[in-house]
Structures are given as structure tokens and as C-alpha cells.
mmCIF file of C-alpha atoms and ligand atoms in Angstrom:
data_model
loop_
_atom_site.group_PDB
_atom_site.id
_atom_site.type_symbol
_atom_site.label_atom_id
_atom_site.label_comp_id
_atom_site.label_asym_id
_atom_site.label_seq_id
_atom_site.Cartn_x
_atom_site.Cartn_y
_atom_site.Cartn_z
ATOM 1 C CA MET A 1 0.000 0.000 0.000
ATOM 2 C CA SER A 2 1.323 3.355 -0.894
ATOM 3 C CA PRO A 3 0.461 6.344 1.233
ATOM 4 C CA ALA A 4 -1.862 8.809 -0.383
ATOM 5 C CA ARG A 5 0.269 11.392 -2.027
ATOM 6 C CA LYS A 6 -0.523 14.821 -0.753
ATOM 7 C CA LYS A 7 -1.302 16.938 -3.737
ATOM 8 C CA GLN A 8 0.722 20.076 -3.358
ATOM 9 C CA LYS A 9 -1.092 23.173 -4.363
ATOM 10 C CA LEU A 10 0.981 25.224 -6.705
ATOM 11 C CA LEU A 11 0.584 28.873 -7.332
ATOM 12 C CA ARG A 12 2.518 31.236 -9.535
ATOM 13 C CA CYS A 13 4.573 33.937 -7.932
ATOM 14 C CA PRO A 14 2.797 37.242 -8.706
ATOM 15 C CA THR A 15 6.168 38.860 -9.339
ATOM 16 C CA CYS A 16 8.127 36.429 -11.520
ATOM 17 C CA SER A 17 5.495 33.760 -12.357
ATOM 18 C CA LYS A 18 7.609 30.977 -10.917
ATOM 19 C CA THR A 19 5.574 28.149 -9.371
ATOM 20 C CA VAL A 20 5.414 28.294 -5.591
ATOM 21 C CA ALA A 21 4.288 25.492 -3.313
ATOM 22 C CA ALA A 22 1.560 26.295 -0.814
ATOM 23 C CA GLY A 23 3.863 25.312 2.052
ATOM 24 C CA ASP A 24 6.527 27.822 1.092
ATOM 25 C CA PRO A 25 7.309 30.328 3.854
ATOM 26 C CA GLU A 26 7.116 33.160 1.337
ATOM 27 C CA TYR A 27 3.896 31.853 -0.264
ATOM 28 C CA PRO A 28 2.367 33.121 -2.493
ATOM 29 C CA PHE A 29 5.732 34.550 -3.506
ATOM 30 C CA CYS A 30 8.724 32.408 -4.463
ATOM 31 C CA SER A 31 11.117 34.427 -2.368
ATOM 32 C CA GLU A 32 11.401 37.299 0.050
ATOM 33 C CA ARG A 33 12.769 39.376 -2.800
ATOM 34 C CA CYS A 34 9.660 38.901 -4.921
ATOM 35 C CA ARG A 35 7.525 39.702 -1.902
ATOM 36 C CA SER A 36 9.370 43.011 -1.437
ATOM 37 C CA ILE A 37 9.082 43.820 -5.121
ATOM 38 C CA ASP A 38 5.349 43.244 -4.977
ATOM 39 C CA LEU A 39 4.982 45.359 -1.858
ATOM 40 C CA GLY A 40 6.988 48.061 -3.584
ATOM 41 C CA LYS A 41 4.551 47.992 -6.482
ATOM 42 C CA TRP A 42 1.692 48.531 -4.085
ATOM 43 C CA ALA A 43 3.509 51.358 -2.361
ATOM 44 C CA SER A 44 4.349 53.136 -5.597
ATOM 45 C CA GLY A 45 0.795 52.797 -6.826
ATOM 46 C CA VAL A 46 1.450 50.467 -9.744
ATOM 47 C CA TYR A 47 -1.627 48.565 -8.678
ATOM 48 C CA ARG A 48 -4.566 50.852 -8.685
ATOM 49 C CA ILE A 49 -7.223 49.804 -6.254
ATOM 50 C CA SER A 50 -10.354 51.612 -5.176
ATOM 51 C CA SER A 51 -9.919 50.880 -1.480
ATOM 52 C CA PRO A 52 -6.306 50.967 -0.338
ATOM 53 C CA ILE A 53 -5.346 48.378 2.257
ATOM 54 C CA LEU A 54 -2.787 50.684 3.811
ATOM 55 C CA ASP A 55 -4.227 53.800 5.286
ATOM 56 C CA PRO A 56 -1.864 56.811 5.249
ATOM 57 C CA GLU A 57 -2.411 57.058 8.996
ATOM 58 C CA VAL A 58 -1.295 53.470 9.421
ATOM 59 C CA LEU A 59 1.884 54.198 7.466
ATOM 60 C CA GLU A 60 2.531 57.225 9.651
ATOM 61 C CA GLY A 61 2.089 55.051 12.710
ATOM 62 C CA LEU A 62 4.644 52.587 11.381
ATOM 63 C CA GLY A 63 7.089 55.449 10.894
ATOM 64 C CA GLU A 64 6.596 56.498 14.483
ATOM 65 C CA ILE A 65 7.382 52.995 15.682
ATOM 66 C CA SER A 66 10.676 52.825 13.802
ATOM 67 C CA LYS A 67 11.617 56.293 15.047
ATOM 68 C CA ARG A 68 10.966 55.190 18.600
ATOM 69 C CA SER A 69 13.104 52.076 18.286
ATOM 70 C CA GLN A 70 15.956 54.232 17.046
ATOM 71 C CA ASP A 71 15.584 56.502 20.069
ATOM 72 C CA ASP A 72 15.842 53.460 22.299
ATOM 73 C CA ASP A 73 19.352 53.006 20.958
ATOM 74 C CA ASP A 74 20.454 56.145 22.769
HETATM 75 ZN ZN1 LIG B 1 9.103 35.193 -7.664
#
């Protein structure tokens, strides 16, 4: 008896169209690099969407957090 082969779900990386397995840590991207590239596209407005996921206020809040962690270094 052979164990039932788990069918791995494959998806194409939105950035480079390489196939990515569903269990990949960077899923649905093939790599951290492609993930960053995709995020960069969102940030620069390459993808035009009617309701932005990132609110400008949220981005400002993130900036505050990184500023604070730098102050902690003092
Ligand atoms: Zn990729």
C-alpha cells in the first residue's frame, strides 16, 4: 500500500510567475525578494485599487514605531 500522495497546491509567484508550493514560507511569492518587489509595487501605486489596504495614517504610525526604536538606541 502506498500512502496517499498529498497533492501540493501550486501557485505562480505574482512577481516572476515561478511556481510556488503552498507550504513555502514566502507563499504566495517564491522568495522574500519577490515579496518586497510586490509590496513596492503597491507602495508606488502600480496597482490601482479603489480601497487601499494601507491607510496613510497606518503608514505614519509605522514610521513612528521605527523612530521610537531608534531613540531606544540612545
Ligand atoms: Zn518570484
